Structure formats: structure tokens, C-alpha cells
Coordinates of C-alpha atoms in Angstrom, one line a residue:
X1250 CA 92.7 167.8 101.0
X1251 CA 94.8 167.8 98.0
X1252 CA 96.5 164.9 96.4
X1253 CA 99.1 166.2 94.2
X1254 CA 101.8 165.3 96.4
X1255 CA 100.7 161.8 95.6
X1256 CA 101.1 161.7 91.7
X1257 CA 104.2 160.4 89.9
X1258 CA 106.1 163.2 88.5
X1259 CA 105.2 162.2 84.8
X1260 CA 101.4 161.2 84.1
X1261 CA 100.2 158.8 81.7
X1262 CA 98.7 161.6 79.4
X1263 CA 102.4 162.8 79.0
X1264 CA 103.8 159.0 78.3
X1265 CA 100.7 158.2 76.0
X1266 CA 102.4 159.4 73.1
X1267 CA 105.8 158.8 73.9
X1268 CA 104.0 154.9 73.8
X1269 CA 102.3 155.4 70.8
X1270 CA 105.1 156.4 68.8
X1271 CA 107.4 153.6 70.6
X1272 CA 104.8 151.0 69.2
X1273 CA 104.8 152.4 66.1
X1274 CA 108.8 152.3 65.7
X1275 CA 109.2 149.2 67.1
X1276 CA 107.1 147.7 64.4
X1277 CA 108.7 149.3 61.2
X1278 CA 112.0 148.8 63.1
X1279 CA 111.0 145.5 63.0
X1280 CA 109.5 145.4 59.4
X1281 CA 113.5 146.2 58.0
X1282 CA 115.2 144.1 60.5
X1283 CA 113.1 140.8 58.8
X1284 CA 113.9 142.7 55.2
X1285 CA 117.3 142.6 56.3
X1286 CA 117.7 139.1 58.1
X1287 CA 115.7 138.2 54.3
X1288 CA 118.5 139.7 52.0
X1289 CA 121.3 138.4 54.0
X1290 CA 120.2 134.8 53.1
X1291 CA 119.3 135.4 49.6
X1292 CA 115.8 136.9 49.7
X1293 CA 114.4 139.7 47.7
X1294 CA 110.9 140.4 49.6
X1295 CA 110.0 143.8 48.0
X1296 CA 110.4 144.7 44.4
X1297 CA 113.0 146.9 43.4
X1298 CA 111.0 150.4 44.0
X1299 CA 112.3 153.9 44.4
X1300 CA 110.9 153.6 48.2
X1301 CA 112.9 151.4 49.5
X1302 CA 116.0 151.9 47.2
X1303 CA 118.7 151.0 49.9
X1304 CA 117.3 147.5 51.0
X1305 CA 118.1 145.7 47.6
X1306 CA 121.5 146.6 47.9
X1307 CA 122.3 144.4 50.8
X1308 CA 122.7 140.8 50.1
X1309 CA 124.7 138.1 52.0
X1310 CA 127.0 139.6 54.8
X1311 CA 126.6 142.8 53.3
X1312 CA 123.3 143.1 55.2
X1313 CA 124.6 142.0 58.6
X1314 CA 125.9 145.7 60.0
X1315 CA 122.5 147.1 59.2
X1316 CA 120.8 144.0 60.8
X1317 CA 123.1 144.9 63.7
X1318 CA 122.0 148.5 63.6
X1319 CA 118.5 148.3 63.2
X1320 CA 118.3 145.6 66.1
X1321 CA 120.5 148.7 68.4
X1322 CA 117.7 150.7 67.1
X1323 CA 115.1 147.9 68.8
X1324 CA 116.8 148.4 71.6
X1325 CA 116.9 152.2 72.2
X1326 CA 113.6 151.9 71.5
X1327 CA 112.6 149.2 74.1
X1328 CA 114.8 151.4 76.7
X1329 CA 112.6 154.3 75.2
X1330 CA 109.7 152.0 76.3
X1331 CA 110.9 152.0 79.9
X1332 CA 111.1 155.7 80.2
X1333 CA 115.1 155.1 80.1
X1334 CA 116.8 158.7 78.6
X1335 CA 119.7 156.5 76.8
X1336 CA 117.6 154.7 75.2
X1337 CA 116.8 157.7 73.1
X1338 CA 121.1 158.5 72.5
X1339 CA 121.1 154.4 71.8
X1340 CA 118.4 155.2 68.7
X1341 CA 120.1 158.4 67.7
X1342 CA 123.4 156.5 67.1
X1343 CA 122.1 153.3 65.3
X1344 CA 119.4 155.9 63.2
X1345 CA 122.7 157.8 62.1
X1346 CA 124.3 154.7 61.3
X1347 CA 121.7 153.5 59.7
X1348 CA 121.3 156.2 57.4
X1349 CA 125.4 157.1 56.8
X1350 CA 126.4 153.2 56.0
X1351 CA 124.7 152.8 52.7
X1352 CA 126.2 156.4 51.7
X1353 CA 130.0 155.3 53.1
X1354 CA 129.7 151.9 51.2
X1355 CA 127.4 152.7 48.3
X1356 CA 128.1 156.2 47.2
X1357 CA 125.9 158.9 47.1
X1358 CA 123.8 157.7 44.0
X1359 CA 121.5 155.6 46.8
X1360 CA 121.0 158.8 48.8
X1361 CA 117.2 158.7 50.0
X1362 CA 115.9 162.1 51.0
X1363 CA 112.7 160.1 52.5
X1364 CA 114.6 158.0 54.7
X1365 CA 116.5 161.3 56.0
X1366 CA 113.1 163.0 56.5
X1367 CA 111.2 160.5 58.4
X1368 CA 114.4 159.2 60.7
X1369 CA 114.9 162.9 61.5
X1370 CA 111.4 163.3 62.3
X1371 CA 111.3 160.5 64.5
X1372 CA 114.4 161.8 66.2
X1373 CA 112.9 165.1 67.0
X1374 CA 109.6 163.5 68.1
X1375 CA 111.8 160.9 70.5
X1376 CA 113.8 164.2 71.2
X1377 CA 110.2 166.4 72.4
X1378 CA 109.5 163.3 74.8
X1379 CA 112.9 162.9 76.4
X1380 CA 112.1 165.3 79.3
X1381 CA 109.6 162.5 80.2
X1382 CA 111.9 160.2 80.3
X1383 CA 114.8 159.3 83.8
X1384 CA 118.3 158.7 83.2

């Protein structure tokens, strides 16, 4: 007798690294909301390097909207976590935001082809996974 009318329509193999990649977002997610929530009071905690170029720039209130999006970007991703399809739409949006409002207020001098790069692959990976996850 055959079981597969028993088994939820997605398996943990296909959610495994839709996990993995929600861990591993959540934590450098995390890592810039703390650099952020550290500029906006005063702090500098990484040196001023070519790799993270944009997070000097914000200091005082200037770093609250991307504390804002970065924690709308913790949330997408917790929604993510729960196999919840806006959740993905929720990260899009703050992702764009969080890549256009440095070059809206800033200029174009701070672009970061890096950041563009890895948020887009991120987006694409998130993307691949959506047709695991319910609306």
C-alpha cells in the first residue's frame, strides 16, 4: 500500500535550503541592523573600507530609514521562515530600498556594485524557493 497520499505537498529536502539560506540572511541582516542601530548613536564599528563603503555614511537619524528597512528585511525573512510567499515581496521591497536610498540621498559616487550583486543574488535564490512557499 502506498503512502504518498499521506505526505505534505512540500518535503523537508525541498525546504532544507530555503532554511539554510533564511538562517544565513537573517544573520548578516542582523549584522547591518546592529551596524546601523551603532551609527545612529555615534558609533563607528568598522573602519572606513571599500567593503562596506555605505555604512559610514549614516550617522544620527540619517541611519534610522535604513535601520527601518533592514528590520522590514528581518521580517520578510522570518515570513520566508514560515513558508509565507509575501514574505519574499516584503524582502524584495526593503532589499530595493535598501540599495536605492544611499544612491537617492548620497549620489552615485557611493554606488557598490557588491552590494547589488549579492542582494540580487539573494533575491533570485529567495525567488527559486518561492514555489515552496503558500500565500
Amino acid at each position: 500500500m502506498s503512502d504518498n497520499h499521506i505526505l505534505p505537498k512540500h518535503s523537508n529536502n525541498n525546504t532544507l535550503f530555503l532554511r539554510a539560506l533564511c538562517i544565513f540572511s537573517l544573520i548578516i541582516t542582523g549584522f547591518w541592523v546592529i551596524i546601523y542601530i551603532a551609527c545612529s548613536l555615534g558609533f563607528n564599528l568598522i573602519a572606513s573600507s571599500q567593503e562596506f563603503s555605505n555604512a559610514h555614511l549614516f550617522s544620527g537619524f540619517s541611519a534610522l530609514p535604513m535601520i527601518g528597512f533592514s528590520l522590514l528585511a528581518l521580517t520578510g525573512i522570518i515570513l520566508m521562515w514560515k513558508l509565507k510567499k509575501h514574505g519574499f515581496y516584503l524582502y524584495f521591497a526593503a532589499q530595493f530600498l535598501l540599495f536605492n536610498y544611499p544612491l537617492l540621498v548620497f549620489g552615485t559616487e557611493h554606488f557598490d556594485l557588491n552590494e547589488l550583486f549579492f542582494s540580487s543574488v539573494f533575491i533570485l535564490l529567495f525567488g527559486i524557493n518561492l514555489r515552496y512557499m503558500k500565500n
